[in-house]
Coordinates of C-alpha atoms in Angstrom, one line a residue:
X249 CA 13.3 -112.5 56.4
X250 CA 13.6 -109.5 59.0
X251 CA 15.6 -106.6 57.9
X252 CA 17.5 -104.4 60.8
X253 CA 16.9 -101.1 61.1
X254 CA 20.1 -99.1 61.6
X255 CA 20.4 -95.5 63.3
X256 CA 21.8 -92.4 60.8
X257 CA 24.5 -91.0 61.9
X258 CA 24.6 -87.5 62.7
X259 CA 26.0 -85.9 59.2
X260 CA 23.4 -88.4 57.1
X261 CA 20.1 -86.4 58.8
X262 CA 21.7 -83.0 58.0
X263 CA 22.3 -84.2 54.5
X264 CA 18.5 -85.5 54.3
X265 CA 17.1 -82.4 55.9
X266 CA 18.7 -79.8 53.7
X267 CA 17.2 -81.8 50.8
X268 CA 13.7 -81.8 52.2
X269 CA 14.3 -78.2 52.6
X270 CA 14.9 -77.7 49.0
X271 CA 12.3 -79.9 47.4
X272 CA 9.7 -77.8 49.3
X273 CA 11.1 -74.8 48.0
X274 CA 11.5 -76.0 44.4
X275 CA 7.5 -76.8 44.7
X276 CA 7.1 -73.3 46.3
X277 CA 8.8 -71.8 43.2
X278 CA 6.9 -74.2 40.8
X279 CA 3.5 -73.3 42.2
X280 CA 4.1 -69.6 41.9
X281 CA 4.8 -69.5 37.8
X282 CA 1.5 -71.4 37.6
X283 CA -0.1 -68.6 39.5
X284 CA 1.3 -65.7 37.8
X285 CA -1.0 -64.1 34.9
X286 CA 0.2 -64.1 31.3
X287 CA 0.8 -61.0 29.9
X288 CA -1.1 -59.4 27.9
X289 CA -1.4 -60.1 24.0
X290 CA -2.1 -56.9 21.7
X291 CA -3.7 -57.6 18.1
X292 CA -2.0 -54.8 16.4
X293 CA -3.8 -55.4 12.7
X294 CA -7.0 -55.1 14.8
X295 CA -6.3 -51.3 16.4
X296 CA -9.0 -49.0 15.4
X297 CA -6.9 -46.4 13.0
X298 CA -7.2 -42.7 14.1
X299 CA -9.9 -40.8 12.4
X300 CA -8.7 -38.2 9.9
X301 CA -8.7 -34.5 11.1
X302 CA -11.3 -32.7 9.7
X303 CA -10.4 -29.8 7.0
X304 CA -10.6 -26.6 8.1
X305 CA -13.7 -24.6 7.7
X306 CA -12.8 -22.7 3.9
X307 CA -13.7 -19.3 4.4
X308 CA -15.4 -17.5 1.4
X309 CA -13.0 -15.1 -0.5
X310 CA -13.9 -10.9 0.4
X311 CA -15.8 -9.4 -2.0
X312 CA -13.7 -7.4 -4.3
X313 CA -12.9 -4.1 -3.9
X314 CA -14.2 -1.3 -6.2
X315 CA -11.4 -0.8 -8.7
X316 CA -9.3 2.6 -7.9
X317 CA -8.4 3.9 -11.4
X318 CA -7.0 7.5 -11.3
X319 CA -8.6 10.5 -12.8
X320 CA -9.2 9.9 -16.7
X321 CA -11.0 13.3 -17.4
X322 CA -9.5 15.8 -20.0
X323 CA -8.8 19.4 -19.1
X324 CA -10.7 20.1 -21.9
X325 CA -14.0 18.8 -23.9
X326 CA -14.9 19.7 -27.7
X327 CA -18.7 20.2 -28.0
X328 CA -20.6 17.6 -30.4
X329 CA -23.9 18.2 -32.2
X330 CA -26.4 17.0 -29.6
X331 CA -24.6 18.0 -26.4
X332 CA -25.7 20.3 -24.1
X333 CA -23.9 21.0 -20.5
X334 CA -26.2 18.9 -18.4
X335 CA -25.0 15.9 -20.3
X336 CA -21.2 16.9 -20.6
X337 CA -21.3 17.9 -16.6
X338 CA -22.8 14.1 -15.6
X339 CA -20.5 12.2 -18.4
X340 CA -17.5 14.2 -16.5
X341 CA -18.4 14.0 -13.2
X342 CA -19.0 18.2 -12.2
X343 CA -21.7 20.7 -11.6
X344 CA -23.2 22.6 -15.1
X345 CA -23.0 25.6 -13.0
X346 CA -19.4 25.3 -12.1
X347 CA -19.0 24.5 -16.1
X348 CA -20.8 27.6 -16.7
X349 CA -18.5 30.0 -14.6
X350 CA -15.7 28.3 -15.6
X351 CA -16.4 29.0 -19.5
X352 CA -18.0 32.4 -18.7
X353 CA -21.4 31.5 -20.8
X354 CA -24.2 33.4 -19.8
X355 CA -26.6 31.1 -21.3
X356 CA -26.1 27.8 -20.6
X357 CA -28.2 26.7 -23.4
X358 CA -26.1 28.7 -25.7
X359 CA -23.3 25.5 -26.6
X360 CA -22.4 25.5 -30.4
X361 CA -20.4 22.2 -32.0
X362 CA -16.8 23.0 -31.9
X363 CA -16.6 24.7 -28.9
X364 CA -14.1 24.4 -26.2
X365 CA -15.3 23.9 -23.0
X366 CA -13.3 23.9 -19.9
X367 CA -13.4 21.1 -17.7
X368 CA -11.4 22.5 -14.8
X369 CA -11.2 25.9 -12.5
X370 CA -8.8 28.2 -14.3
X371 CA -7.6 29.0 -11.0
X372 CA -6.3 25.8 -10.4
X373 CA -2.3 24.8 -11.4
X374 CA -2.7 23.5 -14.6
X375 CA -0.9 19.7 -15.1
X376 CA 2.2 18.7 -12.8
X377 CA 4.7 20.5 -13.1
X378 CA 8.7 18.7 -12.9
X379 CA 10.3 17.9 -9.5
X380 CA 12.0 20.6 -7.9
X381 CA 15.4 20.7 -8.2
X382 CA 17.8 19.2 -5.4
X383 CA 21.6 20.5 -4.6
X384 CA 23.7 17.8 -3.0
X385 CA 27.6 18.3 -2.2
X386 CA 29.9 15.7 -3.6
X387 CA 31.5 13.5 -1.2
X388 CA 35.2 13.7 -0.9
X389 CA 37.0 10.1 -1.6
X390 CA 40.0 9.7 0.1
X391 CA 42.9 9.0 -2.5
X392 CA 44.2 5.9 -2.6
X393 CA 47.9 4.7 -2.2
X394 CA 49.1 1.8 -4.5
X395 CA 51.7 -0.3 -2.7
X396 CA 52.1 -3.0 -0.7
X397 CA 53.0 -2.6 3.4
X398 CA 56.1 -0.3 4.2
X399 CA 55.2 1.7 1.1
X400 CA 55.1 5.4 2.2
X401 CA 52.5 7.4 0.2
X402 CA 53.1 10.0 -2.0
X403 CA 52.7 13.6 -0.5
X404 CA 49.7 15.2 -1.8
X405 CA 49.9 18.1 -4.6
X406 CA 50.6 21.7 -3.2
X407 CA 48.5 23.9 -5.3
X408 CA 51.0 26.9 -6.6
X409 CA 50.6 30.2 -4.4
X410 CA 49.3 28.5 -1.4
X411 CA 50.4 30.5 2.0
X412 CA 50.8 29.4 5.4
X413 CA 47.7 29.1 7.4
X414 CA 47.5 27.9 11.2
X415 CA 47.4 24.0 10.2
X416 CA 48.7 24.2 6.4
X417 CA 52.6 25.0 6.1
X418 CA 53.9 25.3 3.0
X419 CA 57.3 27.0 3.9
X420 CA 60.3 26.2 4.9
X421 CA 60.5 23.1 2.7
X422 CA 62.0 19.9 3.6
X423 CA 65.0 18.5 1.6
X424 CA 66.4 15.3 1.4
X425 CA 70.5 14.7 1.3
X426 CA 72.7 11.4 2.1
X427 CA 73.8 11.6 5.6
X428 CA 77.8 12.8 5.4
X429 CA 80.1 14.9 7.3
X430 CA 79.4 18.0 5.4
X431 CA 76.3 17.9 4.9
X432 CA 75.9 18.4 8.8
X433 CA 78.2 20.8 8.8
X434 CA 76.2 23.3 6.0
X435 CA 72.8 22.7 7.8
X436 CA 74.3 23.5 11.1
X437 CA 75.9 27.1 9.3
X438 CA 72.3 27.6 7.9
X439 CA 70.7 27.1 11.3
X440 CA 72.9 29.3 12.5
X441 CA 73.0 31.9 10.2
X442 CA 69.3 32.1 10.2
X443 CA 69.2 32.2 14.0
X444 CA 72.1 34.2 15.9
X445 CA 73.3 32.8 19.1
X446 CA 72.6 29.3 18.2
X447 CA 75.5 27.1 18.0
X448 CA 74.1 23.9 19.2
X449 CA 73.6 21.2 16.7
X450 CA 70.6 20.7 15.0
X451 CA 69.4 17.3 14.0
X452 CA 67.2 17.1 10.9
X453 CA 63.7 16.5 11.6
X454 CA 60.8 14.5 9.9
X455 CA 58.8 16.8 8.3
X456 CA 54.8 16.1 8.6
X457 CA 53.3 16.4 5.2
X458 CA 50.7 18.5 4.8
X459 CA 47.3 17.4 4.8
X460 CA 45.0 16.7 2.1
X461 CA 43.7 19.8 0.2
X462 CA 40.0 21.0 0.9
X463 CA 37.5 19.5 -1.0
X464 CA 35.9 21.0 -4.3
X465 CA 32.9 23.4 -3.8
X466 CA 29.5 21.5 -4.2
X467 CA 28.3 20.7 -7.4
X468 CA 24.0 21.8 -8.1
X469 CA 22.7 18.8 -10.3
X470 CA 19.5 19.3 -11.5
X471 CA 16.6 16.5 -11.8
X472 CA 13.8 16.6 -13.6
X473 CA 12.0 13.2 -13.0
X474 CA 8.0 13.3 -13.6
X475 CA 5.6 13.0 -10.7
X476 CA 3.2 10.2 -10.9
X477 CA -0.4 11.2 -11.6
X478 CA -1.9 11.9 -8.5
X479 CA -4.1 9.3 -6.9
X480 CA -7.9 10.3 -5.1
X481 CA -7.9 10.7 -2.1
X482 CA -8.9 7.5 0.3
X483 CA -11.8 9.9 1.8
X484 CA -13.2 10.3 -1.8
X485 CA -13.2 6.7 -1.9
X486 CA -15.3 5.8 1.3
X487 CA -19.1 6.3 0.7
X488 CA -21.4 4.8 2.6
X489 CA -24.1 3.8 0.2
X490 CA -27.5 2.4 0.1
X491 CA -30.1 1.3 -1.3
X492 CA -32.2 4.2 -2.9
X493 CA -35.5 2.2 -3.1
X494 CA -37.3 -0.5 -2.4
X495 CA -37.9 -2.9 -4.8
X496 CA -36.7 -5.8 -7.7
X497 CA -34.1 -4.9 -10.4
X498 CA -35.4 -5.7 -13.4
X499 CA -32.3 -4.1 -15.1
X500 CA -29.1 -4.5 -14.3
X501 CA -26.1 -2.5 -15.2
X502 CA -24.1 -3.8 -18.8
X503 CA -21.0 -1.4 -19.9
X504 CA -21.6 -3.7 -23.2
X505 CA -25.0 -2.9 -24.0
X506 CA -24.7 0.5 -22.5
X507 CA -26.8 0.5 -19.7
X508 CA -25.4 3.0 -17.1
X509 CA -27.1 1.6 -13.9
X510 CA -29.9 -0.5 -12.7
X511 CA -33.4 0.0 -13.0
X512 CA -35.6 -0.7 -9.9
X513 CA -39.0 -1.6 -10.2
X514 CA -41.8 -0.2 -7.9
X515 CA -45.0 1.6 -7.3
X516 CA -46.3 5.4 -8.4
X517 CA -45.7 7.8 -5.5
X518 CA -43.2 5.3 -3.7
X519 CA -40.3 6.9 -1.9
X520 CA -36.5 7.3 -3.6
X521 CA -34.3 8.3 -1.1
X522 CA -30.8 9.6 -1.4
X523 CA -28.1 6.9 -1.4
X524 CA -25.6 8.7 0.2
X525 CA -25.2 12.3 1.8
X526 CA -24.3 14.9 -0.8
X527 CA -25.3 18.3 -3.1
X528 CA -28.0 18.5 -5.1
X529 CA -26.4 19.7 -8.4
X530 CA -29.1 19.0 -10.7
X531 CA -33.0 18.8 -10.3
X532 CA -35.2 18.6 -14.1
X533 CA -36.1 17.3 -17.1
X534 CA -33.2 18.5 -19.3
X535 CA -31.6 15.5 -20.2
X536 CA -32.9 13.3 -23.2
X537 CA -34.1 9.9 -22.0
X538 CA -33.8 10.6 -17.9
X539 CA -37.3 11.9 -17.3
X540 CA -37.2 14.2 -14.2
X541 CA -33.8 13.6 -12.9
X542 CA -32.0 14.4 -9.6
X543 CA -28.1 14.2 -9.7
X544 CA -26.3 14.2 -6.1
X545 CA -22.6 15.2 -6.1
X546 CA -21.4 12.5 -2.9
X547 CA -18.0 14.1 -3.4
X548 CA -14.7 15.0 -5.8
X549 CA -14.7 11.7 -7.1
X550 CA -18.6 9.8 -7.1
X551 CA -22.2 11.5 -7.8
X552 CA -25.3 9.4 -8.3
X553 CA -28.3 10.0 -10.3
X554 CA -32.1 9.3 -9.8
X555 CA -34.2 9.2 -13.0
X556 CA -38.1 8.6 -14.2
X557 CA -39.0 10.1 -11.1
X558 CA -42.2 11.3 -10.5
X559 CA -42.2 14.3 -8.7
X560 CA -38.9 16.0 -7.5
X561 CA -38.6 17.0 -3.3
X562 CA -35.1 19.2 -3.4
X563 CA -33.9 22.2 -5.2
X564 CA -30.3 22.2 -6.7
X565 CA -27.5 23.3 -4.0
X566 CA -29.9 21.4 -1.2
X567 CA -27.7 19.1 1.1
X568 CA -29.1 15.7 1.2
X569 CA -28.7 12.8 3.8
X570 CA -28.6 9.4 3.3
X571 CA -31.6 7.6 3.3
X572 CA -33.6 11.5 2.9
X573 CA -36.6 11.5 0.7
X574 CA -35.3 13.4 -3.0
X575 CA -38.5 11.6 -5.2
X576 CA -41.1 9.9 -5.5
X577 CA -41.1 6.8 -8.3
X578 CA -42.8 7.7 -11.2
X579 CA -42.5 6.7 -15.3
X580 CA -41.7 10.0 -17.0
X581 CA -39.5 9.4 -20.0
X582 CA -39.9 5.3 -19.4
X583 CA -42.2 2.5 -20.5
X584 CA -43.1 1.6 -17.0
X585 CA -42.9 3.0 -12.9
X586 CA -39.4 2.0 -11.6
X587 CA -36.2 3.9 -10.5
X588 CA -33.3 4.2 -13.3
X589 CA -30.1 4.4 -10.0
X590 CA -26.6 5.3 -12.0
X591 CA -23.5 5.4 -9.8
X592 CA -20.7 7.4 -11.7
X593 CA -16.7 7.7 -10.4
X594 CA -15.1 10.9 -12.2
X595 CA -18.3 10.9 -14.4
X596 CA -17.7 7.2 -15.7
X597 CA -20.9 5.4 -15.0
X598 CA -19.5 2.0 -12.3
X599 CA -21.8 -0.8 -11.3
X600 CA -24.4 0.3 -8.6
X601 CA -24.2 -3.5 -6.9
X602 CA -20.6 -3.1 -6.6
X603 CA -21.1 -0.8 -4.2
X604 CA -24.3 -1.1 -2.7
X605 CA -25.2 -3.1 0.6
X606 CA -26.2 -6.8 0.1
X607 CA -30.1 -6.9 -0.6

């Protein structure tokens, strides 16, 4: 069976063309999505979690200060059996020989139980004495008016015998009367009388009120508040200490047990040196239980003392440096060689370690 073959009209190939046309470009479109990349996929439960910032570094807390207590010492010190000046100078902080020409004893060995011994130069203020006293005017308070807007105020009292001045009037005064015929008339008579030629009328006039009286003379009040005890002063306070040997403490300082410093042990003939520049005030053996002592006055406020020594280098009233050779270590007065160091604020024995340089 043979099949004819017909010709397309014109309209029939556009119509197949445009669909060729968008078959290719539906496969042009297809391929592309099968080319492109998926995105990527992020496992969130397997992110690494940040590391924890470190701590800061904890510093170590300062050392703590010396304590700053204020002056306890007496004025005055009562003499017990067994006392002698050396000891009552060290416990108190001073030189014996300021003690001595404070007390006017000629013979410092001559101390009896009972007696009262100055602690302070007599030419010294004794005590505080009250704040001074302070004068202050009183303030003037301007009066005030009760009333509520449109209220005029009151005019202030005249005191009785007041004259005129330049800006205080207290003459001719002011009177009020209801406005009427007459009463024009007899102030325009008055002015008149009282000033010939005038015949004009006068108007009343507002009279200014005067202004406020002076105020009272000031008033002296008197005060009589304390002073605080006075505080040392910060240079008393700054010593540079250190070390006055070389050596292990064996002993170390106990306000319980009563041991006044630290006890340093060492070697016969070895080197104590001064902890801190100061006055010899005492070089001997007259205290009980110190051997031969050296006591070095740093200041108002500290002195140091130097016991067991072996032989003694300075004389009393000798200026010392720091670090200058005083003694040399001995065991007089002890069971063994080493350096008994005391460090004493207002004559109130203080731990040396508090205040000396770390080892």
């Amino acid at each position: 069976m043979l099949l004819s073959v017909s010709t397309f009209s014109p309209g029939t190939c556009r119509v197949l063309q445009l669909r060729r046309i968008a078959s290719v470009v539906l496969l042009l479109s297809l391929a592309a999505c099968a080319s492109r990349q998926p995105a990527p996929v992020e496992e969130r439960s397997s992110r690494p979690t940040p590391s924890a910032a470190a701590p800061a570094p904890v510093q170590a807390p300062p050392a703590p200060k010396p304590a700053t207590e204020p002056d306890w010492r007496p004025k005055t010190y009562v003499v017990k059996r067994g006392d002698t000046l050396y000891a009552i100078a060290l416990d108190h902080g001073l030189d014996y020989r300021d003690l001595a020409a404070w007390n006017n004893l000629g013979n410092i060995n001559l101390i009896r139980p009972g007696q009262v011994i100055r602690l302070a130069d007599p030419a010294e203020p004794a005590g505080v004495g009250p704040a001074a006293v302070q004068t202050a005017p009183l303030k003037s308070v301007a009066p005030v008016v009760a009333g509520g807007p449109g209220v005029a105020p009151s005019a202030p009292v005249v005191p009785a015998g007041t004259r005129n001045t330049e800006n205080y009037k207290t003459q001719p005064k002011a009177i009020k009367e209801v406005y009427s015929e007459q009463a024009l008339r007899d102030i325009q008579r008055g002015v008149a009388a009282s000033t010939p030629g005038a015949g004009a009328a006068v108007a009343p006039s507002a009279v200014a009120p005067p202004p406020p009286p002076e105020p009272a003379p000031p008033v002296v009040v008197a005060r009589a508040d304390p002073k605080p005890a006075p505080e040392p002063a910060d240079g008393d306070e700054k010593v540079d200490w250190s070390w006055p040997a070389r050596g292990r403490v064996v002993t170390e300082f106990s306000e319980a047990a009563s041991l006044k410093g630290i006890d340093i042990a060492g070697t016969s003939g070895q080197p104590v040196a001064a902890s801190a520049g100061g006055k010899v005030v005492y070089a001997g053996a007259g205290l009980r239980g110190y051997g031969k002592l050296i006591i070095v006055k740093h200041n108002g406020t500290y002195l140091s003392a130097y016991a067991h020594n072996k032989e003694i280098v300075v004389k009393e009233g000798q200026q010392v440096a720091k670090g200058q050779k005083i003694a040399e270590m001995g065991n007089t007065d002890a069971d063994q060689v080493k350096l008994h160091f005391e460090i004493r604020r207002h004559g109130k024995p203080v731990d040396p370690l508090r205040y000396l340089p770390p080892a």
